PDB file of C-alpha atoms and ligand atoms in Angstrom:
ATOM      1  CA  UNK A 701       0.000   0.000   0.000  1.00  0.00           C
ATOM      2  CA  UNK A 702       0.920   3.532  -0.887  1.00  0.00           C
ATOM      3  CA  UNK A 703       1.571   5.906   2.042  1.00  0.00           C
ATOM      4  CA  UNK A 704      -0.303   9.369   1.717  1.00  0.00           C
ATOM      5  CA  UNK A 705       2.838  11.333   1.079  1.00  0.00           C
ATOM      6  CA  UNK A 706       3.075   9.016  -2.229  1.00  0.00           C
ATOM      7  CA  UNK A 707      -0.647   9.337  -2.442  1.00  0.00           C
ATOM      8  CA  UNK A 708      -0.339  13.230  -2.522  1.00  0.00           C
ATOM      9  CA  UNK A 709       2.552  13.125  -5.148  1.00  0.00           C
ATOM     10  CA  UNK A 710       0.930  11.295  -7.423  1.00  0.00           C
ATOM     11  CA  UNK A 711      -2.143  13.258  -7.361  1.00  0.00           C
ATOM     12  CA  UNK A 712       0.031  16.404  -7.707  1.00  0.00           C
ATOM     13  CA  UNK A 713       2.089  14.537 -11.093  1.00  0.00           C
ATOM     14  CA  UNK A 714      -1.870  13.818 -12.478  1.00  0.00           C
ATOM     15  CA  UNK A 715      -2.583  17.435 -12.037  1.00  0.00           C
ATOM     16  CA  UNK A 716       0.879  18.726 -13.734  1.00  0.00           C
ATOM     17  CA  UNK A 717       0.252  15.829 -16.668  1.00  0.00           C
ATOM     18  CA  UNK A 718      -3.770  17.572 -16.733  1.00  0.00           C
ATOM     19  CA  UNK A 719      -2.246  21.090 -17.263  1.00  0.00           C
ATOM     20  CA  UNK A 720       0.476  19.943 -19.329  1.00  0.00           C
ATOM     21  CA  UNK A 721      -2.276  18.680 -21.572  1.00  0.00           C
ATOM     22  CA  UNK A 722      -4.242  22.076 -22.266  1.00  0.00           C
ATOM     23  CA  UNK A 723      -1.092  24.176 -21.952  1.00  0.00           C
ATOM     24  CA  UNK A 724      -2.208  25.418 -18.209  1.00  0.00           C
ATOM     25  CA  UNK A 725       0.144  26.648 -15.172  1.00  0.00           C
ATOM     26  CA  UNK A 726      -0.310  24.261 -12.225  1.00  0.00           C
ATOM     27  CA  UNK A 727       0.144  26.845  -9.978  1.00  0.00           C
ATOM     28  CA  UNK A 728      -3.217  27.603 -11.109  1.00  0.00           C
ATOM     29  CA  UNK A 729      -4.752  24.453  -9.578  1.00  0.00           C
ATOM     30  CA  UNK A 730      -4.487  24.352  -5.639  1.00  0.00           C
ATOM     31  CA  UNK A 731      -5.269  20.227  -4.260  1.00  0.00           C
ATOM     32  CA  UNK A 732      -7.558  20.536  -1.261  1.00  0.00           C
ATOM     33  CA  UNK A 733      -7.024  17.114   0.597  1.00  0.00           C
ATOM     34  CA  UNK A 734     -10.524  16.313   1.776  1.00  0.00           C
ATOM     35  CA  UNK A 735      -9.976  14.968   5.662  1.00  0.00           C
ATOM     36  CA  UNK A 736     -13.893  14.184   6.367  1.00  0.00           C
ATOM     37  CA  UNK A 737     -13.962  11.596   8.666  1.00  0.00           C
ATOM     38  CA  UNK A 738      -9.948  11.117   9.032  1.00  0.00           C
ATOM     39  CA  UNK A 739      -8.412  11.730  12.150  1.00  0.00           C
ATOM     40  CA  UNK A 740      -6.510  14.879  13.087  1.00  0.00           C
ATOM     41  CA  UNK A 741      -3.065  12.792  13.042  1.00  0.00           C
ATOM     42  CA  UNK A 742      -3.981  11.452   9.571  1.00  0.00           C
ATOM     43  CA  UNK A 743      -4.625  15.025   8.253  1.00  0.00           C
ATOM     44  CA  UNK A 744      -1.390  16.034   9.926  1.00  0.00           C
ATOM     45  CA  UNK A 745       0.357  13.491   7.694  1.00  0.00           C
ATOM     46  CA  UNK A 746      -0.739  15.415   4.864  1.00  0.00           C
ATOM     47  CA  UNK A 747      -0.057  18.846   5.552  1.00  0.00           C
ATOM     48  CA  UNK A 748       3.701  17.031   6.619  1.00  0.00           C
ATOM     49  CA  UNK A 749       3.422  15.828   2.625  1.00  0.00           C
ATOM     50  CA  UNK A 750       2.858  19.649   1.670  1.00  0.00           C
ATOM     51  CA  UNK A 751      -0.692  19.790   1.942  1.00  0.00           C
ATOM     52  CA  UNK A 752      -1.974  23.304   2.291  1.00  0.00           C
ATOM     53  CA  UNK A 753      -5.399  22.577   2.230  1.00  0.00           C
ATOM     54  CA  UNK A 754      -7.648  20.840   3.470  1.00  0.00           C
ATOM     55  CA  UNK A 755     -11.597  20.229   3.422  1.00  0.00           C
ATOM     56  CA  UNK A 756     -13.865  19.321   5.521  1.00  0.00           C
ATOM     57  CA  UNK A 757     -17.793  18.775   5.018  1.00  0.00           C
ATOM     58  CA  UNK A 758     -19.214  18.865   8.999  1.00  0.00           C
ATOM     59  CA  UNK A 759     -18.984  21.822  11.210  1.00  0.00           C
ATOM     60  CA  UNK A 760     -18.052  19.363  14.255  1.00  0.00           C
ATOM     61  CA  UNK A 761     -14.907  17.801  12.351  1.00  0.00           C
ATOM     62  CA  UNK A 762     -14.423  21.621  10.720  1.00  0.00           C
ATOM     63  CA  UNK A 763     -13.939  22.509  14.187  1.00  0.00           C
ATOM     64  CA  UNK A 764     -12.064  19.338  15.036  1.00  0.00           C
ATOM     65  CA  UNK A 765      -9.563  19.630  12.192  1.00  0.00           C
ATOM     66  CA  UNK A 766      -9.228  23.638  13.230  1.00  0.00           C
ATOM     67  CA  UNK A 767      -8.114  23.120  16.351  1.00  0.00           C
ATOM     68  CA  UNK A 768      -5.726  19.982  15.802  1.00  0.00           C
ATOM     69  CA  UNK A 769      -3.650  21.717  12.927  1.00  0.00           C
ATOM     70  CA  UNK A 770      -1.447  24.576  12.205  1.00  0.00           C
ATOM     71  CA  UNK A 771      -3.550  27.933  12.228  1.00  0.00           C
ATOM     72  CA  UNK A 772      -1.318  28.922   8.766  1.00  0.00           C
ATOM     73  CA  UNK A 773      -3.397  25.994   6.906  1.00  0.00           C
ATOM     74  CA  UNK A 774      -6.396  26.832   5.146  1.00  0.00           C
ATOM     75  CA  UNK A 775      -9.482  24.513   6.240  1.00  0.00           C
ATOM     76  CA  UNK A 776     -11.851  25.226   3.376  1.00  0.00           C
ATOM     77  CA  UNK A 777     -15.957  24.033   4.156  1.00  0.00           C
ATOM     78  CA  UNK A 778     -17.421  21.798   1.045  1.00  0.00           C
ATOM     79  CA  UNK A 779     -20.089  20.757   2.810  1.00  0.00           C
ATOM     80  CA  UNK A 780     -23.914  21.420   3.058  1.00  0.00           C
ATOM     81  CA  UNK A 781     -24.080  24.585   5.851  1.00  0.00           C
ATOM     82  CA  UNK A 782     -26.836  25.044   8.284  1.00  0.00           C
ATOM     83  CA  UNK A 783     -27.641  28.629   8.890  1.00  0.00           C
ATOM     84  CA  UNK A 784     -27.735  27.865  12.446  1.00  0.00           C
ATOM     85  CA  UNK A 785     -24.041  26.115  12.216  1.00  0.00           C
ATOM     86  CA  UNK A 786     -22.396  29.398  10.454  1.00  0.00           C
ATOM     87  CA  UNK A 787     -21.231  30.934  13.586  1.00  0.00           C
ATOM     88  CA  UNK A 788     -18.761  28.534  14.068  1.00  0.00           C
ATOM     89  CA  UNK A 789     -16.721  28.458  11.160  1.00  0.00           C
ATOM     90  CA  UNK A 790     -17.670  31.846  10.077  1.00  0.00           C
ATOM     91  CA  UNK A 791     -14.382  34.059  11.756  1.00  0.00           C
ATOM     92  CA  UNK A 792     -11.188  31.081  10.446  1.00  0.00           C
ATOM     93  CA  UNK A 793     -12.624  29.204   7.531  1.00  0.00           C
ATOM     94  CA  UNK A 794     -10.478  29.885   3.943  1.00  0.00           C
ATOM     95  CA  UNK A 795     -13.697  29.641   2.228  1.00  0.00           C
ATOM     96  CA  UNK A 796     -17.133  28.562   1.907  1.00  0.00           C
ATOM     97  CA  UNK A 797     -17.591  26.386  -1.012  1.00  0.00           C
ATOM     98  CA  UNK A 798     -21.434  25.618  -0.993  1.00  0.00           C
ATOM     99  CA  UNK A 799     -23.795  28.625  -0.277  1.00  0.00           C
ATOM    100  CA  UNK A 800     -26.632  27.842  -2.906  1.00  0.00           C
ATOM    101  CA  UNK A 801     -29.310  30.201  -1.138  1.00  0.00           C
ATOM    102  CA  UNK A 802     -30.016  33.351  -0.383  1.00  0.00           C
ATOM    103  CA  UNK A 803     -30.621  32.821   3.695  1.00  0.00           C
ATOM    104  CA  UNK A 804     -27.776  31.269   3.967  1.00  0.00           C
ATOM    105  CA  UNK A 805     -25.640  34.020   1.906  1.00  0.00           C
ATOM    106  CA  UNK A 806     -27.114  36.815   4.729  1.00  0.00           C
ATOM    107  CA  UNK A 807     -26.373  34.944   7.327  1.00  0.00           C
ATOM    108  CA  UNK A 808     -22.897  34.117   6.709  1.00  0.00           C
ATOM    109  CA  UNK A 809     -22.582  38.349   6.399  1.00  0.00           C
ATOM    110  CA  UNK A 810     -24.472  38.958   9.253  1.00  0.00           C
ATOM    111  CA  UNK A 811     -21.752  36.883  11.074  1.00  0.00           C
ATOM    112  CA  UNK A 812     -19.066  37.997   9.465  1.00  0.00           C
ATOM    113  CA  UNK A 813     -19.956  41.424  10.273  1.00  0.00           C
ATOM    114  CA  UNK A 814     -20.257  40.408  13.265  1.00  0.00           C
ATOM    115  CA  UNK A 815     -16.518  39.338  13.523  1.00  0.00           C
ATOM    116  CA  UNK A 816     -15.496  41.714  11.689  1.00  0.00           C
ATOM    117  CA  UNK A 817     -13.989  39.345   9.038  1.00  0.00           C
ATOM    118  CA  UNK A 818     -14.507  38.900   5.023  1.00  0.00           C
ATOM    119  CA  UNK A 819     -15.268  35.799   3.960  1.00  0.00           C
ATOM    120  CA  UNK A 820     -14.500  34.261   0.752  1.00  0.00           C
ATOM    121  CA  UNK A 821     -17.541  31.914  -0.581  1.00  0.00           C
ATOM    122  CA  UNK A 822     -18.445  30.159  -3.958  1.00  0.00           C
ATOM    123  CA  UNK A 823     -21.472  29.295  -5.342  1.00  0.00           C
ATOM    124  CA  UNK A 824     -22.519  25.798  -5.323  1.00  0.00           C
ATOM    125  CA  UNK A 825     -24.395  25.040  -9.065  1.00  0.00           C
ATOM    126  CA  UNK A 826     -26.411  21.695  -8.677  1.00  0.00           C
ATOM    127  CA  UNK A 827     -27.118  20.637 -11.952  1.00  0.00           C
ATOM    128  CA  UNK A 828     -29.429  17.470 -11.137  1.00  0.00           C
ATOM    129  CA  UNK A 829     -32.702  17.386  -9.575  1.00  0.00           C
ATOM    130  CA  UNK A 830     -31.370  16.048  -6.081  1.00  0.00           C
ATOM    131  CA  UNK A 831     -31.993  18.468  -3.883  1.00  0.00           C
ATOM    132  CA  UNK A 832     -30.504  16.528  -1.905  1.00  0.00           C
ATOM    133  CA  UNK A 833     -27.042  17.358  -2.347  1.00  0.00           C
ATOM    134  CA  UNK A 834     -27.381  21.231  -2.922  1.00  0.00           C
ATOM    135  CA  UNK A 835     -26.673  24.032  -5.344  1.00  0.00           C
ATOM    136  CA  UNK A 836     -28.517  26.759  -6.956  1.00  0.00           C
ATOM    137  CA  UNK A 837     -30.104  25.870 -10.107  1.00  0.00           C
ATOM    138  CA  UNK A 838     -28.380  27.427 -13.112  1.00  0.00           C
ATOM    139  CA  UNK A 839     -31.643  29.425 -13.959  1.00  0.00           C
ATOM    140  CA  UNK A 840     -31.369  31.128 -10.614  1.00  0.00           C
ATOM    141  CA  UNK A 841     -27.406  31.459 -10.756  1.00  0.00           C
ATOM    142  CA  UNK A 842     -27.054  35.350 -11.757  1.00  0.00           C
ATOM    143  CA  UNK A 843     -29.955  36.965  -9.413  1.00  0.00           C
ATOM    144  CA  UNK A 844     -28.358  34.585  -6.210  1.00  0.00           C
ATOM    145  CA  UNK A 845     -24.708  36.316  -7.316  1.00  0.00           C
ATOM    146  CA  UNK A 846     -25.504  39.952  -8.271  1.00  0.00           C
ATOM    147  CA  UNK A 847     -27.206  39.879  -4.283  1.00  0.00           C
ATOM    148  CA  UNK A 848     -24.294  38.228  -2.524  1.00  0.00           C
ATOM    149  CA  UNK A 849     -21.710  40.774  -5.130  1.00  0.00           C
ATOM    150  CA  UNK A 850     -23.547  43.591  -2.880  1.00  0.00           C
ATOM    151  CA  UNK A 851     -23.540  41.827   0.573  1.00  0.00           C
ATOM    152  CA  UNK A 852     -21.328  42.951   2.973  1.00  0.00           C
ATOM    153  CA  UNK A 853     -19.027  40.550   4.586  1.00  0.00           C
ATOM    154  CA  UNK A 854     -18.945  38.290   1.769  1.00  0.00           C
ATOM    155  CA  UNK A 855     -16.271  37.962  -0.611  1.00  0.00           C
ATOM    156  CA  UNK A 856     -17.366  36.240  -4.290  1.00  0.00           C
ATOM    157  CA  UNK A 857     -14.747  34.220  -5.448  1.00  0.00           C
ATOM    158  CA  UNK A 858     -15.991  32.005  -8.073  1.00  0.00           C
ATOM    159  CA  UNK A 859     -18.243  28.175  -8.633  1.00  0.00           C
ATOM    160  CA  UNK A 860     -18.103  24.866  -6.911  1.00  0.00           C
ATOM    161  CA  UNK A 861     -20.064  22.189  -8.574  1.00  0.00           C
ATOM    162  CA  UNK A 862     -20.355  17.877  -7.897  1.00  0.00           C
ATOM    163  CA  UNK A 863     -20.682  16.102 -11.167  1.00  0.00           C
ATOM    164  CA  UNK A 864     -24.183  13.891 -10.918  1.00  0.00           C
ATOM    165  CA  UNK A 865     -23.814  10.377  -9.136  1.00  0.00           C
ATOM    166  CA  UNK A 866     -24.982   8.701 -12.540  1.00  0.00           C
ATOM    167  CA  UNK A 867     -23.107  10.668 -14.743  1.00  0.00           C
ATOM    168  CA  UNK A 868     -20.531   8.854 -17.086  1.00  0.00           C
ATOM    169  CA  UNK A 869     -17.132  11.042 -18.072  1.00  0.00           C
ATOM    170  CA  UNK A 870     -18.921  12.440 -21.374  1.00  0.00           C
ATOM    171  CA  UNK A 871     -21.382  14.107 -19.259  1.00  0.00           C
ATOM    172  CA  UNK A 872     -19.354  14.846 -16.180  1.00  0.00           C
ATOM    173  CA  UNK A 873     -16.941  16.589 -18.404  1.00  0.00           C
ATOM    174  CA  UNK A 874     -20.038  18.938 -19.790  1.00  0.00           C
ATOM    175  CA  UNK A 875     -20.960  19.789 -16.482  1.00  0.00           C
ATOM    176  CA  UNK A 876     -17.522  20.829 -15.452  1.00  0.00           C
ATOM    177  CA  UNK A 877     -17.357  22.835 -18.784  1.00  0.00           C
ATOM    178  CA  UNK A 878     -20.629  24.117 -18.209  1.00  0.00           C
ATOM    179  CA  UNK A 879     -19.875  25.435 -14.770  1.00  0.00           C
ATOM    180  CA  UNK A 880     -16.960  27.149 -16.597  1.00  0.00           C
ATOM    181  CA  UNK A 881     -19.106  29.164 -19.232  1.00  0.00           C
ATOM    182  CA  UNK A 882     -21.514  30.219 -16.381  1.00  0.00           C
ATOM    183  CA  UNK A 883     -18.422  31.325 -14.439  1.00  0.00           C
ATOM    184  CA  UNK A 884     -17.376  33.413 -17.432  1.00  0.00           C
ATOM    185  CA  UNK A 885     -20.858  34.754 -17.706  1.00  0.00           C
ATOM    186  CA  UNK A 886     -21.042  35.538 -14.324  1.00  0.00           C
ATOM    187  CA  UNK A 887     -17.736  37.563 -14.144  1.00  0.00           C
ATOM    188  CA  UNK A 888     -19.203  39.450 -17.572  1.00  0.00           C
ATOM    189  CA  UNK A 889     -22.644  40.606 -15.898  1.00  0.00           C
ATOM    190  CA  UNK A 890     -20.341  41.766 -12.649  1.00  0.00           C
ATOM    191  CA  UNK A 891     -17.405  43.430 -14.430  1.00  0.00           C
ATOM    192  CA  UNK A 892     -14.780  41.913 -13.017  1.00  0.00           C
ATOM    193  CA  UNK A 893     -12.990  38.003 -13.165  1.00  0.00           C
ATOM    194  CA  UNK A 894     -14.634  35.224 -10.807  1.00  0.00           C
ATOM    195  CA  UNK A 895     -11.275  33.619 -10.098  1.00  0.00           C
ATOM    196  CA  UNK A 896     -12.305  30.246  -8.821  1.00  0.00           C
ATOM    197  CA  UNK A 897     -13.777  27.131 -10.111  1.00  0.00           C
ATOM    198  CA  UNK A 898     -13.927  24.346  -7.664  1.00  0.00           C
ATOM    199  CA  UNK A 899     -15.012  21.331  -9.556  1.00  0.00           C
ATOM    200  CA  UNK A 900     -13.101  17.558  -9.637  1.00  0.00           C
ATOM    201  CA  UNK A 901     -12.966  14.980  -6.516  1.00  0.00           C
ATOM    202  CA  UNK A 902     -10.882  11.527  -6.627  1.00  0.00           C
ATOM    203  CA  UNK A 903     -12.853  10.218  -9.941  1.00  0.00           C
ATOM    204  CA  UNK A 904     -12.519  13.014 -12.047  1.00  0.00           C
ATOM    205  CA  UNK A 905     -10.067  15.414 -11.004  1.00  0.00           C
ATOM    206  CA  UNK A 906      -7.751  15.274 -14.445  1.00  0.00           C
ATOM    207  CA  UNK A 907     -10.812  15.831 -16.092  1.00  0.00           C
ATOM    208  CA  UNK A 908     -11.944  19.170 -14.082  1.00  0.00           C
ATOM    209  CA  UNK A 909      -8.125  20.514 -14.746  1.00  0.00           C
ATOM    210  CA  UNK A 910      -8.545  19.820 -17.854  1.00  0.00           C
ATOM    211  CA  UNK A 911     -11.805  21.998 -17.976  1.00  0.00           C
ATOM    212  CA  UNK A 912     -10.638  24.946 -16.170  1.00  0.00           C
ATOM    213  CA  UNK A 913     -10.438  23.781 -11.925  1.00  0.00           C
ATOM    214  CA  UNK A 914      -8.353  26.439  -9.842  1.00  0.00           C
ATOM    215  CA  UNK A 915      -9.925  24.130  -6.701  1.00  0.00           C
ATOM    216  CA  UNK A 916      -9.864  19.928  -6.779  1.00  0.00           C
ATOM    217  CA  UNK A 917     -11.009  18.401  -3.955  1.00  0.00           C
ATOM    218  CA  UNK A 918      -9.691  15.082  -3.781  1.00  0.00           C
ATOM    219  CA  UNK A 919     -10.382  12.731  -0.344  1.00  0.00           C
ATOM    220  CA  UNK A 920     -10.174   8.997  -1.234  1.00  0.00           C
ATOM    221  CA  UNK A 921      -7.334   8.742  -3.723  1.00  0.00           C
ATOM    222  CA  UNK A 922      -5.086  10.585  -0.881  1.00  0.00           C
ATOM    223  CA  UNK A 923      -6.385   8.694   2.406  1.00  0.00           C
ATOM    224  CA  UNK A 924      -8.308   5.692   1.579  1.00  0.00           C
ATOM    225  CA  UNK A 925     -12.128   4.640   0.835  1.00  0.00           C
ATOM    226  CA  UNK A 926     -14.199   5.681   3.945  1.00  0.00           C
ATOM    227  CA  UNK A 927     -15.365   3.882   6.138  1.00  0.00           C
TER     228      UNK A 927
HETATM  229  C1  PLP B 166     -16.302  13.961   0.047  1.00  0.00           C
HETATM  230  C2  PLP B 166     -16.253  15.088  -0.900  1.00  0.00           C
HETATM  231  C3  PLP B 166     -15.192  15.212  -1.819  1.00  0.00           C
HETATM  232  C4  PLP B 166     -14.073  14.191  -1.942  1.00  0.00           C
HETATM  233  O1  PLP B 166     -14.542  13.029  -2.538  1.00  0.00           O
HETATM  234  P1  PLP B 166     -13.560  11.824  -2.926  1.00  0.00           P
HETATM  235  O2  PLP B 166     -14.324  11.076  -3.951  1.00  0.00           O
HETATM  236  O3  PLP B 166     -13.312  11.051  -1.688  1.00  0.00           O
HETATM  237  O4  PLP B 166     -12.316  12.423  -3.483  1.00  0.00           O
HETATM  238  C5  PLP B 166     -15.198  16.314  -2.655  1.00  0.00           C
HETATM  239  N1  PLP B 166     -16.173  17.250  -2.599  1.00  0.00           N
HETATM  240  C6  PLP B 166     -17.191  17.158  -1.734  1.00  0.00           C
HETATM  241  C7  PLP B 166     -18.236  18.217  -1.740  1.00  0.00           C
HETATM  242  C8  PLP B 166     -17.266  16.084  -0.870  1.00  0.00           C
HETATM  243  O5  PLP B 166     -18.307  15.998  -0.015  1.00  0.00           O
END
């Protein structure tokens, strides 16, 4: 068996081969290791591999994972966020990766008001019918941006999509390039660049490089299947 420092490094080659490909700069591309459900010590091995940045998808192992590792790493929140929950990541998360609603885009400024702090956030786009797993409908995309462009406290950095369960690499592949057209359409209607495009986990992270990623989010290829 690999050990997650190998893990990490060939993740990182995949990504360099990915940019190589469509003539990108993989400084571009920043891997967040997703540490749900791995221990503190386990997530420690990664940051000793490099790691930067990690993700985490519950506000209790957010916390966890905030308080076990260096403050200098960024702990970034991919999950699906409970208004009532945003107080406690709201004043040290890097950014919020899934706001798909517009409660849940004032609340995260009230708070951050509140602590004084700027937070950077992305829009989750669902692009299936689960509601289930979150994200604005594209329809519904540029009035949920132009209100959180003009809320204070929040910082609009870009797009996070998941591709569908069911979908097979043609149509994961439109989805990631589709979140990258609305990304350019969005930074058109606000006048200024959307940076980020968070888009790619451990199935289909070469792909999402390939299609434009700044943010992969890669779990089980670094630490293991969960359990
Ligand atoms: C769990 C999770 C990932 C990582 O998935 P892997 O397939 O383990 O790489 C990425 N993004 C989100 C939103 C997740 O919940």
């Amino acid at each position: 068996m690999k050990t997650i420092e190998e893990n990490i490094r060939d993740v990182e080659a995949k990504i360099a081969a990915a940019c190589e490909r469509v003539g990108r700069d993989p400084s571009e591309v920043t891997l967040i290791a997703v540490t749900k459900t791995v221990k503190p010590e386990t997530a420690q091995l990664a940051v000793d591999a490099g790691i930067q940045n990690v993700g985490e998808n519950r506000v209790q192992e957010y916390r966890n994972k905030r308080e076990n590792l260096d403050p200098q790493i960024n702990v970034h929140f991919i999950g699906q966020l409970q208004r009532n929950k945003v107080k406690y990541i709201v004043s040290d998360v890097a950014c919020i990766h899934s706001v798909d609603r517009l409660s849940l885009a004032q609340e995260i400024s009230r708070r951050a008001q509140g602590a004084n702090v700027s937070v950077r956030v992305l829009i989750q786009v669902g692009f299936d019918d689960d509601e289930n797993r979150g994200g604005v409908a594209p329809a519904e995309l540029p009035a949920l941006a132009r209100q959180i462009e003009d809320m204070p406290g929040l910082e609009l950095c870009g797009l996070m999509c998941v591709a569908p369960v069911d979908a097979d690499a043609q149509q994961t592949r439109a989805v990631f390039r589709q979140l990258r057209v609305l990304r350019d359409e969005l930074s058109q209607m606000l006048g200024r660049k959307l940076e980020h495009l968070s888009m790619g986990m451990s199935g289909d992270y070469e792909m999402a490089v390939e299609e434009g990623a700044t943010f992969v989010r890669v779990g089980t290829t670094i630490f293991g299947a969960r359990v």
